[in-house]
Amino acid sequence: MKRSSIIEARRAKVSPEVLRRVDLSFLLLYMIHNILDEKGLKQKDLANGLGKKESEISQ
């Protein structure tokens, strides 16, 4: 995938700690998505199981 030079220039200005946290957040997101997929569940099912609104889960 081709990366935007504008985005890369902005990303270079972000501290390594912030980048690490963002990367971890995305990793967690992908892990949750994969688990839901494996179990045949949707985001709405996760929200219901946690007693939350779907909009809260999507954030």
XYZ file of N, CA and C in Angstrom:
177
model
N 0.833 -1.167 0.000
C 0.000 0.000 0.000
C 0.886 1.241 0.000
N 0.607 2.168 -0.894
C 1.387 3.395 -1.003
C 1.026 4.329 0.147
N 2.037 4.893 0.772
C 1.821 5.810 1.894
C 1.868 7.253 1.421
N 1.037 8.066 2.021
C 0.988 9.482 1.691
C 2.186 10.192 2.316
N 2.879 10.992 1.529
C 4.029 11.724 2.059
C 3.591 12.753 3.102
N 2.403 13.292 2.952
C 1.886 14.261 3.926
C 1.660 13.576 5.272
N 1.022 12.419 5.219
C 0.761 11.685 6.460
C 2.068 11.238 7.095
N 2.996 10.770 6.288
C 4.288 10.332 6.819
C 5.051 11.492 7.457
N 4.965 12.684 6.882
C 5.629 13.861 7.454
C 5.026 14.204 8.807
N 3.712 14.113 8.894
C 3.039 14.372 10.182
C 3.395 13.302 11.197
N 3.401 12.061 10.747
C 3.710 10.936 11.643
C 5.124 11.070 12.215
N 6.051 11.603 11.446
C 7.432 11.771 11.900
C 7.530 12.752 13.065
N 6.545 13.626 13.207
C 6.552 14.623 14.280
C 5.918 14.113 15.580
N 5.309 12.935 15.523
C 4.639 12.377 16.696
C 5.655 11.617 17.538
N 5.528 11.741 18.851
C 6.496 11.083 19.732
C 6.400 9.561 19.618
N 7.502 8.880 19.837
C 7.500 7.414 19.764
C 6.509 6.770 20.739
N 6.327 7.377 21.895
C 5.388 6.831 22.884
C 3.957 6.880 22.358
N 3.585 7.974 21.733
C 2.236 8.097 21.171
C 2.061 7.087 20.036
N 3.050 6.950 19.188
C 2.987 5.974 18.099
C 2.835 4.559 18.643
N 3.551 4.254 19.709
C 3.469 2.925 20.323
C 2.063 2.664 20.849
N 1.485 3.669 21.500
C 0.126 3.511 22.039
C -0.908 3.337 20.933
N -0.746 4.082 19.865
C -1.664 3.949 18.727
C -1.523 2.561 18.116
N -0.303 2.107 17.933
C -0.073 0.767 17.386
C -0.698 -0.307 18.270
N -0.547 -0.179 19.582
C -1.137 -1.145 20.509
C -2.663 -1.114 20.444
N -3.222 0.077 20.308
C -4.684 0.204 20.199
C -5.193 -0.519 18.962
N -4.499 -0.348 17.839
C -4.919 -1.020 16.614
C -4.734 -2.530 16.718
N -3.664 -2.967 17.368
C -3.443 -4.389 17.563
C -4.583 -4.998 18.378
N -4.969 -4.321 19.436
C -6.081 -4.782 20.266
C -7.371 -4.838 19.455
N -7.613 -3.824 18.659
C -8.793 -3.786 17.794
C -8.824 -4.992 16.862
N -7.706 -5.280 16.200
C -7.632 -6.418 15.278
C -7.838 -7.741 16.011
N -7.275 -7.862 17.214
C -7.439 -9.089 17.987
C -8.904 -9.314 18.356
N -9.571 -8.264 18.818
C -10.988 -8.375 19.168
C -11.811 -8.725 17.935
N -11.530 -8.068 16.828
C -12.256 -8.332 15.589
C -12.090 -9.788 15.163
N -10.870 -10.305 15.249
C -10.612 -11.701 14.871
C -11.349 -12.675 15.780
N -11.363 -12.410 17.070
C -12.070 -13.279 18.012
C -13.562 -13.278 17.711
N -14.120 -12.097 17.479
C -15.541 -12.017 17.144
C -15.835 -12.794 15.865
N -14.976 -12.633 14.868
C -15.136 -13.353 13.591
C -15.119 -14.869 13.810
N -14.144 -15.339 14.586
C -14.015 -16.773 14.849
C -15.252 -17.339 15.527
N -15.872 -16.527 16.373
C -17.049 -16.975 17.119
C -18.350 -16.673 16.388
N -18.248 -16.031 15.224
C -19.443 -15.695 14.459
C -20.277 -14.608 15.107
N -19.625 -13.734 15.841
C -20.317 -12.661 16.543
C -20.088 -11.321 15.859
N -20.959 -10.386 16.174
C -20.863 -9.026 15.649
C -20.519 -8.080 16.796
N -20.163 -6.872 16.438
C -19.861 -5.831 17.417
C -21.042 -5.613 18.356
N -22.232 -5.717 17.821
C -23.454 -5.545 18.624
C -23.540 -6.624 19.714
N -23.134 -7.849 19.379
C -23.135 -8.934 20.356
C -22.163 -8.646 21.499
N -21.004 -8.109 21.161
C -20.025 -7.743 22.181
C -20.596 -6.661 23.087
N -21.210 -5.663 22.486
C -21.811 -4.575 23.266
C -22.867 -5.123 24.225
N -23.736 -5.986 23.719
C -24.778 -6.569 24.572
C -24.175 -7.364 25.720
N -23.131 -8.135 25.432
C -22.469 -8.936 26.459
C -21.802 -8.101 27.533
N -21.390 -6.902 27.162
C -20.734 -6.007 28.123
C -21.704 -5.032 28.772
N -22.965 -5.084 28.337
C -23.953 -4.144 28.882
C -23.720 -2.725 28.410
N -23.198 -2.586 27.208
C -22.899 -1.268 26.641
C -23.711 -1.047 25.383
N -23.721 0.199 24.925
C -24.337 0.527 23.630
C -23.330 0.194 22.531
N -23.835 -0.168 21.367
C -22.934 -0.473 20.254
C -22.042 0.715 19.919
N -22.603 1.930 20.043
C -21.816 3.125 19.743
C -20.633 3.279 20.696
N -20.788 2.823 21.930
C -19.670 2.883 22.874
C -18.560 1.921 22.469
N -18.950 0.770 21.975
C -17.975 -0.241 21.562
C -17.237 0.226 20.301
N -17.943 0.866 19.397
C -17.315 1.282 18.141
C -16.289 2.384 18.345
N -16.375 3.077 19.455
C -15.400 4.145 19.725
C -14.094 3.533 20.144
